[in-house]
Coordinates of C-alpha atoms in Angstrom, one line a residue:
M1 CA -59.4 50.3 -11.9
L2 CA -57.7 48.8 -9.6
H3 CA -58.0 49.2 -6.0
P4 CA -55.6 50.2 -4.6
S5 CA -53.4 52.1 -7.5
Y6 CA -50.2 50.9 -8.5
A7 CA -49.0 53.8 -7.2
D8 CA -50.0 53.2 -3.7
L9 CA -49.0 49.8 -3.9
I10 CA -45.4 51.3 -4.5
K11 CA -45.2 53.5 -2.0
V12 CA -46.4 50.7 0.5
V13 CA -43.6 48.7 -0.7
N14 CA -40.9 51.3 -1.0
S15 CA -42.1 52.7 2.5
G16 CA -39.1 51.0 4.5
V17 CA -36.5 52.5 2.3
E18 CA -34.2 55.0 3.9
E19 CA -33.8 58.2 1.7
G20 CA -30.4 58.0 -0.6
E21 CA -31.2 54.0 -1.0
D22 CA -32.8 52.5 -3.7
P23 CA -36.2 51.8 -4.0
V24 CA -37.2 48.3 -3.6
V25 CA -39.9 48.3 -6.8
S26 CA -39.8 51.4 -9.6
S27 CA -42.4 49.9 -12.1
R28 CA -45.7 48.4 -12.1
Y29 CA -43.9 45.2 -13.7
S30 CA -42.3 44.3 -9.9
I31 CA -46.0 44.7 -8.4
V32 CA -47.3 42.7 -11.0
M33 CA -45.0 39.9 -10.8
A34 CA -44.8 40.2 -7.0
T35 CA -48.7 39.8 -6.6
S36 CA -48.8 37.0 -9.2
K37 CA -46.1 35.0 -7.5
R38 CA -48.1 35.3 -4.1
A39 CA -51.5 34.5 -5.9
R40 CA -50.1 31.4 -7.3
Q41 CA -48.7 30.3 -3.6
I42 CA -52.4 30.9 -2.6
I43 CA -53.8 28.6 -5.0
A44 CA -50.9 26.0 -4.1
G45 CA -52.4 26.0 -0.6
D46 CA -50.2 28.6 1.7
D47 CA -52.5 30.6 4.0
E48 CA -53.9 34.1 3.4
L49 CA -52.6 36.8 5.4
V50 CA -55.8 38.5 5.2
D51 CA -59.9 37.7 5.3
G52 CA -59.7 36.5 1.4
K53 CA -63.3 34.8 2.0
G54 CA -65.1 35.0 -1.7
K55 CA -62.2 36.6 -3.2
K56 CA -59.9 35.8 -6.0
P57 CA -56.3 34.8 -5.1
L58 CA -54.9 37.6 -7.1
S59 CA -57.1 40.2 -4.9
V60 CA -55.9 38.6 -1.8
A61 CA -52.6 39.0 -2.7
V62 CA -53.1 42.7 -3.5
E63 CA -54.3 43.4 -0.6
E64 CA -51.9 41.5 1.4
L65 CA -49.2 43.5 -0.3
N66 CA -51.0 46.6 0.3
Q67 CA -51.8 46.3 4.1
G68 CA -47.9 45.3 4.2
K69 CA -48.2 41.7 5.2
I70 CA -46.2 40.2 2.3
Q71 CA -42.6 42.1 1.3
I72 CA -40.6 42.1 -1.8
L73 CA -37.0 40.9 -1.5
T74 CA -34.5 43.1 -3.7
D75 CA -31.8 40.8 -5.3
E76 CA -29.2 41.7 -2.6
F77 CA -31.3 40.3 0.0
K78 CA -31.9 37.0 -1.2
E79 CA -27.8 36.7 -2.3
E80 CA -27.4 37.2 1.5
T81 CA -29.8 34.7 2.5
E82 CA -28.6 32.0 0.3
E83 CA -25.2 33.1 1.6
V84 CA -26.2 32.6 5.2
S85 CA -28.0 29.3 4.2
G86 CA -25.4 27.7 2.6
E87 CA -22.9 28.4 5.5
V88 CA -25.6 26.6 7.6
S89 CA -26.0 23.7 5.5
D90 CA -22.2 23.3 5.5
T91 CA -22.1 23.3 8.9
E92 CA -25.2 20.7 9.2
S93 CA -23.2 18.1 6.9
A94 CA -20.1 18.6 9.0
D95 CA -21.8 17.6 12.4
T96 CA -23.5 14.7 10.7
E97 CA -20.0 13.5 9.4
E98 CA -18.6 13.9 13.1
T99 CA -21.3 11.8 14.5
D100 CA -21.2 9.4 12.0
K101 CA -17.3 8.9 13.0
E102 CA -18.3 8.3 16.5

């Protein structure tokens, strides 16, 4: 049995959602995908955000999610972030071009 349960993890992830908004996750699949992605990041060398001594990367990822140390981003948030990143990149390249001309 998984501790915490999927239901508990879904409650933690959706705790910041205001009434009337769509929940961030509504299925076990979303929890599994998020924790497996975080576990792969830990395996690749990212720092653990909780004490993971003697634990497998997936257990650490579940604990991080349960403690609210990591968040699952919605598609809307990802799109907004990409738009802002694109604007910054355009600005940086324009500044570079101006510097080269001078």
